[in-house]
Coordinates of C-alpha atoms in Angstrom, one line a residue:
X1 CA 1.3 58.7 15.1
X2 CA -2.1 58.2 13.5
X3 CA -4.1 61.8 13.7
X4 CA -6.3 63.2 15.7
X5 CA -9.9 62.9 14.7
X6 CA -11.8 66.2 13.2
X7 CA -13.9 66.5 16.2
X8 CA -11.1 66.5 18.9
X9 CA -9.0 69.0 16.7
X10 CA -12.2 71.0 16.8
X11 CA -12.2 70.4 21.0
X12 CA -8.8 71.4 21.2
X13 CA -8.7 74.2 18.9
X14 CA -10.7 76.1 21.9
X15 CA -9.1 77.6 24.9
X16 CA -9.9 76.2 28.6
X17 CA -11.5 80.0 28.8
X18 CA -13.5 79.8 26.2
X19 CA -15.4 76.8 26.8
X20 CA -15.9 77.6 30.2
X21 CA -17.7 81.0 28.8
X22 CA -19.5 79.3 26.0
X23 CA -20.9 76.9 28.9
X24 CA -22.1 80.2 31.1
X25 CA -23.6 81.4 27.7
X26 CA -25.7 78.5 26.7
X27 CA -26.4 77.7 30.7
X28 CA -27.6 80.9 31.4
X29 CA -29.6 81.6 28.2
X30 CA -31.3 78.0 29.0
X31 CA -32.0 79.6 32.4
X32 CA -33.4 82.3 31.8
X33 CA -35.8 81.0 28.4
X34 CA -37.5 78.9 31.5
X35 CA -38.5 82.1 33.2
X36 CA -40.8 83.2 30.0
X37 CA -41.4 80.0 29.5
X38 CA -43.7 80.0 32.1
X39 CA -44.8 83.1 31.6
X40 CA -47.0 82.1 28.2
X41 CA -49.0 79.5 29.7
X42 CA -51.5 82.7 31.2
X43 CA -51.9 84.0 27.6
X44 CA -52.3 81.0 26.2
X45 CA -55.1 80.1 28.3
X46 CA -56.8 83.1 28.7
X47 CA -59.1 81.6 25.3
X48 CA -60.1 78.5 27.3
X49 CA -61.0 80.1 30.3
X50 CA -64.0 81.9 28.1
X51 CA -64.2 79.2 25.3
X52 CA -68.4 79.2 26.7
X53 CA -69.3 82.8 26.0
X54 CA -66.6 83.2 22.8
X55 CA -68.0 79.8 20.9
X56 CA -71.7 79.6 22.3
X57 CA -72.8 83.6 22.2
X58 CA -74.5 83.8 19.5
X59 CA -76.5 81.3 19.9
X60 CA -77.2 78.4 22.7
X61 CA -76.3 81.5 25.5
X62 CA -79.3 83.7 23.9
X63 CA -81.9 80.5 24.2
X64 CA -80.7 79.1 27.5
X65 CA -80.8 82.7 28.9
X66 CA -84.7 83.3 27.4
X67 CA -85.4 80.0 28.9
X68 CA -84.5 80.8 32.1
X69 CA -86.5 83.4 31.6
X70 CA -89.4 82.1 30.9
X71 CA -89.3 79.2 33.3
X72 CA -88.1 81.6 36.1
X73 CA -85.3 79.9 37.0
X74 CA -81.9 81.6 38.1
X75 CA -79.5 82.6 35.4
X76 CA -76.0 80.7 35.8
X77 CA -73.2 79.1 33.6
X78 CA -72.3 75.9 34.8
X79 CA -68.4 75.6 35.9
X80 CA -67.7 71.8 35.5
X81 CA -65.2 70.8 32.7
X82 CA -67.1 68.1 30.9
X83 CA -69.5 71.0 29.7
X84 CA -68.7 73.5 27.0
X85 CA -68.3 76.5 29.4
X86 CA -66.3 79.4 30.8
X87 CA -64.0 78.7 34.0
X88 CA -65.8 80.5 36.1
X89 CA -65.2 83.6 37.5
X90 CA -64.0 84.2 34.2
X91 CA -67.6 83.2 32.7
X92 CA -68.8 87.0 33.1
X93 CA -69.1 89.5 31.3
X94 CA -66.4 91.5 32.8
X95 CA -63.7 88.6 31.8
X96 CA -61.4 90.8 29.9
X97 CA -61.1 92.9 33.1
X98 CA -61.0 89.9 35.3
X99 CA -57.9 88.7 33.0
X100 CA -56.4 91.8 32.2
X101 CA -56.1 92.0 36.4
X102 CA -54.7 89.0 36.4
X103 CA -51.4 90.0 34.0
X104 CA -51.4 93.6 36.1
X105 CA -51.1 91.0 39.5
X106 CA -48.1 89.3 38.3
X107 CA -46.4 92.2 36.8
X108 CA -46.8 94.7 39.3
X109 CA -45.5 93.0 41.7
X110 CA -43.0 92.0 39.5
X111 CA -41.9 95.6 38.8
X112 CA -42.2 96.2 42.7
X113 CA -39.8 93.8 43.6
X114 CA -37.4 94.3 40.7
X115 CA -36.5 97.5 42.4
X116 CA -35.5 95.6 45.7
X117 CA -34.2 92.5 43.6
X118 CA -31.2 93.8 42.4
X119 CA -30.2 95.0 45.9
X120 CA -30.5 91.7 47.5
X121 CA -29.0 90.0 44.5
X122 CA -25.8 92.4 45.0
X123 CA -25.5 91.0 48.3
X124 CA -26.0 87.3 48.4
X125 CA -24.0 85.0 45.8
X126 CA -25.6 84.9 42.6
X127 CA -25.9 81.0 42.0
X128 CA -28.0 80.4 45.8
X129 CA -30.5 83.2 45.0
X130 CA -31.0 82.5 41.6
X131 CA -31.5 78.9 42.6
X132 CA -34.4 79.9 45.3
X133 CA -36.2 82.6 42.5
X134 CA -36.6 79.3 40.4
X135 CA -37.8 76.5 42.3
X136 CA -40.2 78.9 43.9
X137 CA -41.6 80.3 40.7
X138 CA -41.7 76.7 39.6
X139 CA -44.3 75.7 42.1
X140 CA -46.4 79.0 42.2
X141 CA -46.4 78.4 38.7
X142 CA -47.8 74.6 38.9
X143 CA -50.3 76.3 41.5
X144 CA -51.8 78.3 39.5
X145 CA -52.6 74.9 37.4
X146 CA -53.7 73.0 40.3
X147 CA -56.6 75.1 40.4
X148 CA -58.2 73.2 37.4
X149 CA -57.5 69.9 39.3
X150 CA -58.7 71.0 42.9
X151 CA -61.8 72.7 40.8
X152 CA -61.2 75.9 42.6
X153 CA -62.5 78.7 41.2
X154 CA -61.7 82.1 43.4
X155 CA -60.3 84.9 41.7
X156 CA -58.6 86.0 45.3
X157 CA -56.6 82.4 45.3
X158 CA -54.7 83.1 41.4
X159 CA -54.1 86.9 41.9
X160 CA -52.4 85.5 45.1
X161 CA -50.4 83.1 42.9
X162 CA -49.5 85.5 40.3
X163 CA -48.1 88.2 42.7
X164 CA -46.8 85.9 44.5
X165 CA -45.1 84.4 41.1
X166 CA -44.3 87.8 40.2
X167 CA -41.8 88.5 43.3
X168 CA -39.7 85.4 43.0
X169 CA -39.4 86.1 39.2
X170 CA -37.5 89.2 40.4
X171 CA -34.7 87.1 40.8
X172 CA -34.0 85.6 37.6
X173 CA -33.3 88.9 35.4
X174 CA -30.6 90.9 37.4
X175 CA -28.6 87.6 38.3
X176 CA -28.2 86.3 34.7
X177 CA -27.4 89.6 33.3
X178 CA -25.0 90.2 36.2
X179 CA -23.3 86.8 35.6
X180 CA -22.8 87.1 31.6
X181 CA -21.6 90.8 31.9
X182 CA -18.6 89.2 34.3
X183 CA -17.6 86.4 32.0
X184 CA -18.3 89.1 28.8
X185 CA -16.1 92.8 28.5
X186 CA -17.6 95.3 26.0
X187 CA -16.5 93.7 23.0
X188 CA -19.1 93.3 20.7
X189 CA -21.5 93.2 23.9
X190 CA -24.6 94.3 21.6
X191 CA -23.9 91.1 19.3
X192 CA -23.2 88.3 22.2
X193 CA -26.2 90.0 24.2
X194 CA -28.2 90.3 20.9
X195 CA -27.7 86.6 20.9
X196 CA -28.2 85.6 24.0
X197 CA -30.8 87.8 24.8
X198 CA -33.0 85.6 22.2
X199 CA -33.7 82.9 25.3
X200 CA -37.0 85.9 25.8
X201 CA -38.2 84.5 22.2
X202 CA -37.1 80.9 23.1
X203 CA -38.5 80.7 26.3
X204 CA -42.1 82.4 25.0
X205 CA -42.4 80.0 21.6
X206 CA -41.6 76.7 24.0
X207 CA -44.1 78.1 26.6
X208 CA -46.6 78.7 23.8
X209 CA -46.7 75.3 22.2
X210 CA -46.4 73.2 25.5
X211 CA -49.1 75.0 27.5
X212 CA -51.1 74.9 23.5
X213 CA -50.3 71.7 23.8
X214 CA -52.8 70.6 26.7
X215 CA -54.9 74.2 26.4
X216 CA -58.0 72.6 25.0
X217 CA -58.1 69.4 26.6
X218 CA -56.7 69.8 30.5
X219 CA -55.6 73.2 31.1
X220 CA -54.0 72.3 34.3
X221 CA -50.9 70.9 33.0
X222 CA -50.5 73.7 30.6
X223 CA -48.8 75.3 34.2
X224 CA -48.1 72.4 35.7
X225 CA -45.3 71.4 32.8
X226 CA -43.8 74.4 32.9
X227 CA -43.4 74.8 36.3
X228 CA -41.3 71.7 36.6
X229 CA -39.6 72.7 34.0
X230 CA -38.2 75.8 35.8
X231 CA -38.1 73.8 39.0
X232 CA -35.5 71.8 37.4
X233 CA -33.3 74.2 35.9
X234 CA -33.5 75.6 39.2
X235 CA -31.6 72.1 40.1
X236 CA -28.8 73.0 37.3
X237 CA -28.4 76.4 37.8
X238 CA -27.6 75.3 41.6
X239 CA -25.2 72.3 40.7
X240 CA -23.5 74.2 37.4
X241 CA -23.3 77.8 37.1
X242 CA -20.5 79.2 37.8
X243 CA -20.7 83.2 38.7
X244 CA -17.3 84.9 37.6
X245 CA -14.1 83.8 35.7
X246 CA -12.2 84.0 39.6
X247 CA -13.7 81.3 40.5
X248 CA -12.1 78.3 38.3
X249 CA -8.5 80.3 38.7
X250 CA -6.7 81.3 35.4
X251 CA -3.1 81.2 35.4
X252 CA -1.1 84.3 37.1
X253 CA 1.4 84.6 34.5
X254 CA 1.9 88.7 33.0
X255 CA 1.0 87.7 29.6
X256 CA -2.1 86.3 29.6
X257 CA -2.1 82.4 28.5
X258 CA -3.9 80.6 25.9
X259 CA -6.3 79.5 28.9
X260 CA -7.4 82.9 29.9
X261 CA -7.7 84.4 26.4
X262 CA -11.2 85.4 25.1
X263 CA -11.4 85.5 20.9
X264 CA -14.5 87.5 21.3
X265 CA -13.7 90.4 22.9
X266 CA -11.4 93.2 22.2
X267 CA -10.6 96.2 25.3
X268 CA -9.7 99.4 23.8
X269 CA -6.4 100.7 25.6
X270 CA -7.6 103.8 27.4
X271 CA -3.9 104.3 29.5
X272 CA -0.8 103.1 29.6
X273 CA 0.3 102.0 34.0
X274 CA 3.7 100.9 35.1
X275 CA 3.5 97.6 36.6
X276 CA 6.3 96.0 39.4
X277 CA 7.8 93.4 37.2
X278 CA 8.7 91.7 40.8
X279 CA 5.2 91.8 41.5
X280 CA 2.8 88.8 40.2
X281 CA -0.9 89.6 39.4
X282 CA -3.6 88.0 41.4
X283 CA -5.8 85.6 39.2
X284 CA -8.8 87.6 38.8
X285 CA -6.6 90.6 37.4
X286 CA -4.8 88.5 34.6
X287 CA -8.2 87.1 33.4
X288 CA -9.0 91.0 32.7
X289 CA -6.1 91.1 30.7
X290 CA -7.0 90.6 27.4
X291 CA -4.8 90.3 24.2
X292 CA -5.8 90.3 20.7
X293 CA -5.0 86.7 20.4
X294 CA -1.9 87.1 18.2
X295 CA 0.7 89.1 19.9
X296 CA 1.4 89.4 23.6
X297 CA 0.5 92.0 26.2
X298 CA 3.2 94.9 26.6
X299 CA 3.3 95.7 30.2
X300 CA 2.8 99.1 29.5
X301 CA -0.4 98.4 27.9
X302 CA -1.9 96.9 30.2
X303 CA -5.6 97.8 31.6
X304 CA -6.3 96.3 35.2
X305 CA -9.5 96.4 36.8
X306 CA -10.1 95.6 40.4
X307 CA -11.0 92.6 41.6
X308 CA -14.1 92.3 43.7
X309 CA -12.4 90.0 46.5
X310 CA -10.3 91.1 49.3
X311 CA -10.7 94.9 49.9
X312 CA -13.3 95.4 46.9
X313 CA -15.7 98.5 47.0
X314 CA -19.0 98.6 48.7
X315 CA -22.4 97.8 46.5
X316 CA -23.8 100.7 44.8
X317 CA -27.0 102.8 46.6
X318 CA -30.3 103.4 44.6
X319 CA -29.6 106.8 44.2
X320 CA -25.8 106.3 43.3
X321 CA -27.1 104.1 40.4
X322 CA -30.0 107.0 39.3
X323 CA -27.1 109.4 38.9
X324 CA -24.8 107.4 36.1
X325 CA -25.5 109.2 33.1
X326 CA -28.0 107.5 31.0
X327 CA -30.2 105.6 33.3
X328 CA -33.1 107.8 34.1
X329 CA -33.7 108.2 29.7
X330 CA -33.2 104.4 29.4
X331 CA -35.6 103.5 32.2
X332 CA -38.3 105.7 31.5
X333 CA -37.6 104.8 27.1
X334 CA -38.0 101.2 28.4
X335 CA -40.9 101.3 30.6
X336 CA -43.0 102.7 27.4
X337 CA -41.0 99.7 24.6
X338 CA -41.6 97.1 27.6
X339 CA -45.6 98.1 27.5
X340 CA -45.9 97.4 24.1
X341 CA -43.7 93.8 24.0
X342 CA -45.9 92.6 27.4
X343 CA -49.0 94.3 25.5
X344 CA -48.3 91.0 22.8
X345 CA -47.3 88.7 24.9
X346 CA -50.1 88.5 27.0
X347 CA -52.8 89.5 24.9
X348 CA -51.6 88.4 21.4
X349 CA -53.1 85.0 21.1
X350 CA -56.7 86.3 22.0
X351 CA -56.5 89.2 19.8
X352 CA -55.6 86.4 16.8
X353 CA -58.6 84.1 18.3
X354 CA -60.9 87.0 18.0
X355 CA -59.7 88.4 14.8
X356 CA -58.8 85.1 12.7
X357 CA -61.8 83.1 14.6
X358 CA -59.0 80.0 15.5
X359 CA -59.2 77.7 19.1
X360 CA -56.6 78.4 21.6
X361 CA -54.4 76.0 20.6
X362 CA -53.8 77.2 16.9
X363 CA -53.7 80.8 18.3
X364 CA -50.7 80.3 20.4
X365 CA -49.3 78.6 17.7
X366 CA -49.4 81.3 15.6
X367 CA -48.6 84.3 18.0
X368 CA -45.0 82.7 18.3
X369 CA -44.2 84.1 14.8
X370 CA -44.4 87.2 16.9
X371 CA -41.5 86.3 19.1
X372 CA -39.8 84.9 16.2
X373 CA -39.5 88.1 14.6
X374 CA -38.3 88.8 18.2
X375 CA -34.9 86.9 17.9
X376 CA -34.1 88.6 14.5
X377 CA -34.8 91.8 16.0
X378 CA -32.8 91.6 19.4
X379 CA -29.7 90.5 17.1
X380 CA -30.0 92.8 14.4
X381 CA -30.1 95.7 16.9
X382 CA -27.3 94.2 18.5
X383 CA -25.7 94.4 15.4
X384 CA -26.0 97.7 14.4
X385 CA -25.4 99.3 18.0
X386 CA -22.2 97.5 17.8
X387 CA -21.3 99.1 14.3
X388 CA -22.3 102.0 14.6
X389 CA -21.5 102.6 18.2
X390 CA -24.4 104.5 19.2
X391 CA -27.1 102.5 21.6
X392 CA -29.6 105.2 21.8
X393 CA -29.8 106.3 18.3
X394 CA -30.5 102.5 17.1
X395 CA -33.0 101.9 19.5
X396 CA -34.8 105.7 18.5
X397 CA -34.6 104.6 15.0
X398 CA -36.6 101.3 15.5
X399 CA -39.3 102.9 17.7
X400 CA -39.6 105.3 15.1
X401 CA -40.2 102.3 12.2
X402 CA -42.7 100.4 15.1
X403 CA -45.5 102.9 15.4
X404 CA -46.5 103.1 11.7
X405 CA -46.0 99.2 11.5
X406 CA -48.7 98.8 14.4
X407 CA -51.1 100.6 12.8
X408 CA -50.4 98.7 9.9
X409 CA -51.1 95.5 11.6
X410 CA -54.0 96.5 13.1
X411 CA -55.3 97.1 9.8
X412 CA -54.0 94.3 7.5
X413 CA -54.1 91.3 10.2
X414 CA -57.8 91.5 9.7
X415 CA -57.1 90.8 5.8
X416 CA -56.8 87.5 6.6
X417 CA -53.9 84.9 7.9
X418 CA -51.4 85.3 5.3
X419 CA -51.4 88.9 6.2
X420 CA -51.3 88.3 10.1
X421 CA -48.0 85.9 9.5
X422 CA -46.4 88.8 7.5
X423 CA -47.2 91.3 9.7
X424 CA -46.6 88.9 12.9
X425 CA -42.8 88.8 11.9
X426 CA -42.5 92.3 10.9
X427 CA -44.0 94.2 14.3
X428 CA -42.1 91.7 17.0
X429 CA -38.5 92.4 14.7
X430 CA -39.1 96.5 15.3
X431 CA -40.9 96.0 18.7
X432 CA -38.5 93.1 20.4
X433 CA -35.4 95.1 19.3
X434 CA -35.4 98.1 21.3
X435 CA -36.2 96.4 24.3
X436 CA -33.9 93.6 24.2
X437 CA -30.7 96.3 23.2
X438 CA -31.8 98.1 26.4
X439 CA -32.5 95.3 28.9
X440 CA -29.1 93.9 27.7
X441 CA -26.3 95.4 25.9
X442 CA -27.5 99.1 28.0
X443 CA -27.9 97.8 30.8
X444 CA -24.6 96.3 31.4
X445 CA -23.1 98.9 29.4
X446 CA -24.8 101.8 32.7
X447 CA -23.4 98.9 35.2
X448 CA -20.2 98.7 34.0
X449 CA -19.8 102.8 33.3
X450 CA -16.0 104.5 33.8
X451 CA -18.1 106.8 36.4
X452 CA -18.2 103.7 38.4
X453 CA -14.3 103.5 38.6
X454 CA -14.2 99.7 38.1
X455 CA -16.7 99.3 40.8
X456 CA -18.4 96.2 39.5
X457 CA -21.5 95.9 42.8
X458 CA -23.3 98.3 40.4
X459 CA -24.3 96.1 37.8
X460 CA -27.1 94.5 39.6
X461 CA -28.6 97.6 40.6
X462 CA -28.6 99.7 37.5
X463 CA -30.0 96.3 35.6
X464 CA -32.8 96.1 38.2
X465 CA -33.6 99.8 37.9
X466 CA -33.9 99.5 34.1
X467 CA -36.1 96.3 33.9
X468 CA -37.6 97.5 37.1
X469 CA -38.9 101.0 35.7
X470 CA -39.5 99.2 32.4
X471 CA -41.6 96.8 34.6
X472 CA -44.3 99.1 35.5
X473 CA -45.0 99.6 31.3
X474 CA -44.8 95.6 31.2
X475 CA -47.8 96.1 34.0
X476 CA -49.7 99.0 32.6
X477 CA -49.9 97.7 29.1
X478 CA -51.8 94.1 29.7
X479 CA -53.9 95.8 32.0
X480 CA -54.8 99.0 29.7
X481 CA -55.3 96.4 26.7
X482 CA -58.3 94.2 28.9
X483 CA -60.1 97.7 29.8
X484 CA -59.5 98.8 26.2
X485 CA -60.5 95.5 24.2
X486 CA -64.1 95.9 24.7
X487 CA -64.6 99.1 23.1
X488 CA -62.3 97.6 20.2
X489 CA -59.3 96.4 19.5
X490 CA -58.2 99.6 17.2
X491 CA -58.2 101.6 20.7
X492 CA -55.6 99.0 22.0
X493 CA -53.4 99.6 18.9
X494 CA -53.6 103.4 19.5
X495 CA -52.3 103.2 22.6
X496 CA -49.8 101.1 21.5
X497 CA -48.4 103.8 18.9
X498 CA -48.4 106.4 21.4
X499 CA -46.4 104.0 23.9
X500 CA -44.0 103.3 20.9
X501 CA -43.8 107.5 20.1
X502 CA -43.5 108.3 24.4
X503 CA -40.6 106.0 24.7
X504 CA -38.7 107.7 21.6
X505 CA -39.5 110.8 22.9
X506 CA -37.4 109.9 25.9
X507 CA -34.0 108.8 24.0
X508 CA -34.3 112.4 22.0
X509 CA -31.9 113.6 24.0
X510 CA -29.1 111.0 24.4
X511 CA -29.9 110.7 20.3
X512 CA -28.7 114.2 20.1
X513 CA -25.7 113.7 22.1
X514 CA -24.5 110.4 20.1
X515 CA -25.0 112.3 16.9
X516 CA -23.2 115.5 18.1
X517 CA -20.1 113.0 18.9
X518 CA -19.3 110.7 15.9
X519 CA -17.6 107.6 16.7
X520 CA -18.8 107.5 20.3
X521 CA -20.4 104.8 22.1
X522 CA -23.2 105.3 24.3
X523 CA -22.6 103.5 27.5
X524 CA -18.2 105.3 27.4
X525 CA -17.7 108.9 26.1
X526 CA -21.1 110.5 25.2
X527 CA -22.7 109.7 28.6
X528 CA -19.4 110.6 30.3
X529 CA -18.9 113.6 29.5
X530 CA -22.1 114.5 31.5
X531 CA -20.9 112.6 34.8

């Protein structure tokens, strides 16, 4: 018998249960990435809908204004896109209110609905509502770009498409979080989600360079593009995601088979049950039961969570989720880390446009370094919660590092571009960390809490009340930033650091508790012993 090539031993080599989660891992990072990716295009074009009073100020603005002037003729920019001119109404002098109005649109009612997102999402099946949240942000976010085409130019008709934009985006967090945390235990949760929760940097640098792409030339299509883009993984997410391991059956057996086995996650043995030996397990229950890979599972040993179907528990209430321990310091920690991270993202490219004198398009090039040094620091704090088993005290200690780094950057990024790259890489690592450990690895840690008593309807809800409460920072910050920007940017950095040190502030106390109780994990004994 001839054998078997290299790549099907490699095939093979995987369980049935571990393709099927590295599928729902790449499928619903990919999902979610489109979400930010059409988030960027706003930032991105926020240069070319001044480019008149930005490139001309100084000098054709001052002559054609004395002109008027002098001839008596009404003072007006033109709005057509064959001249070299503002999109009007952003051709006033108020613009960086105007735009900074238009990010507090979109994330306001983002964090509005976030609260009521999770609710829903608990109550409808994941893979229908996520479906609808993306082919409807897909074509509000192509309306916004149609605007260039149909030349219209009301500032009434794109706050109505970003609020509108913002609501449907609700859906997207809570249901991707909820589906990974069912395929995923606690296992190294801070790693996988450290990972995965990189699609945020993804999704931003492929926004950034397809809606730079077209920026200078037809602004339209920088919306257009990535709204069918989402549109479409709207199509996969409906015809492929699958939304927990009960629904492709593993086998029933009492020790769990190679085809139910996960290599990446470990379940510390927190009591010992007596189990029937006459009585079989129903599917869902022997998926939970997880061995190390090597030996088999003694019945004894066995821990056996509930299964959500046939008699499961009823969702979670609002309030029921504000009382598991941790929630209320997380929410709050993340509304002030989520003001900062939003702060860059929509503002970023400008601030390097104004600062470094580039065009739009080699602005948003550059501010993806920024979300680069996002991915390292999502994993990297992943990493080190993980170790050190303490959620809070990692994410305390990176705020703490952030603040002095902002100041720094406002500082040295006026040096020059060498020293915006550096510095570019350096503030989204400290700044991206923090709020991608809470958004992820927390979050499902709070959702998934022993207080809970294996009731697993509470994941949705706690997730939307972090990213929810950490929404209204993502709103505040953009729209602080355009009121700030005109009196300097040094004021916006300012109130950057004191976002940075309020968020800290708020973990002081769960910091305390992890460091009073080496060895203990955030999300399991510290915050438990409080419940």
């Amino acid at each position: 018998m001839a054998p078997l090539p290299a790549g099907i031993r490699f095939i093979i080599s995987f369980s049935r249960d571990q393709w099927y989660r590295a599928f729902i891992f790449i499928l619903t990072f990919l999902l979610y990435a489109s979400f930010h990716l059409s988030r960027k295009p706003i930032s991105i074009v926020k240069g070319e809908l001044h480019r008149y009073c930005t490139a001309l100020h100084g000098e054709e603005v001052e002559f054609k204004s004395q002109s008027q002037k002098a001839s008596g003729t009404p003072s007006h920019r033109p709005a057509d896109n064959e001249t070299d001119c503002s999109w009007a109404p952003f051709d006033q002098d108020n613009y960086q209110q105007l735009l900074g109005a238009l990010d507090y649109s979109f994330l306001c009612a983002y964090a509005i609905g976030m609260y009521l997102s999770g609710i829903i999402g608990e109550r409808l099946p994941i893979r229908y509502y996520l479906t609808f949240g993306m082919l409807s942000s897909g074509a509000f976010t192509a309306l916004f770009g149609l605007g260039y085409f149909y030349n219209i130019h009301s500032f009434g008709f794109y706050v109505v498409t970003q609020i509108i934009n913002g609501l449907v985006q609700t859906t997207g967090w809570p249901s991707v979080v909820t589906c990974l945390s069912n395929w995923f235990g606690k296992g190294r949760r801070g790693l996988i989600m450290g990972v995965w929760n990189s699609h945020t940097s993804v999704g931003n640098i492929l926004g950034s360079l397809i809606a730079g792409y077209w920026v200078s030339t037809c602004w339209g299509l920088s919306f257009i593009v990535p709204g069918a883009i989402v549109a479409a993984m709207g199509i996969v997410c409906f015809l492929f995601l699958i939304e927990h391991p009960k629904d492709i059956a593993c086998s029933s057996s009492l020790v769990a088979p190679k085809g139910c086995e996960n290599g990446t996650q470990r379940v510390r043995l927190q009591k010992q049950i007596f189990m029937d030996k006459n009585k079989s397990l129903d599917p869902e229950m022997q998926c939970l039961l997880l061995s190390d890979g090597k030996h088999p599972v003694h019945q004894n040993h066995i821990v056996v969570l509930p299964a959500d179907s046939g008699g499961g528990m009823a969702a979670i209430s609002f309030t029921g989720a504000l009382k598991i321990p941790g929630v209320i310091e997380f929410s709050l920690c993340l509304l002030f880390a989520k003001l900062v991270s939003y702060t860059f993202l929509f503002w970023l490219p400008l601030y390097i446009t104004n600062v470094d004198h580039l065009d739009a398009r080699q602005a948003g090039e550059l501010s993806t370094l920024f979300d680069v040094g996002g991915i390292f620091g999502g994993i990297l704090a992943g990493v080190i919660s993980d170790r050190l088993e303490k959620r809070a005290s990692t994410c305390g200690l990176m705020l703490l590092l952030a603040a002095p780094t902002l100041y720094i950057f406002s500082t040295i990024s006026k040096m020059g571009l060498e020293a915006t790259i550096a510095m570019l890489l350096l503030s989204g690592a400290l700044v991206s960390g923090p709020y991608a450990l809470i958004t992820t690895a927390v979050s499902a840690d709070l959702g998934t809490h022993k207080s809970l008593k294996g009731n697993s309807h509470a994941l949705a809800t706690v997730t939307a009340i972090i990213d929810g409460t950490g929404s209204v920072g993502a709103a505040l910050g953009p729209l602080l930033a355009g009121l700030l920007s005109p009196s300097g940017w040094n004021n916006v950095f300012y109130m950057l650091m004191f976002a940075d040190a309020c968020a800290l502030l708020f973990l002081i106390r769960l910091i305390h508790k992890e460091l009073s109780c080496p060895g203990s994990a955030t999300g399991d004994q510290v915050l438990s012993k409080e419940h």
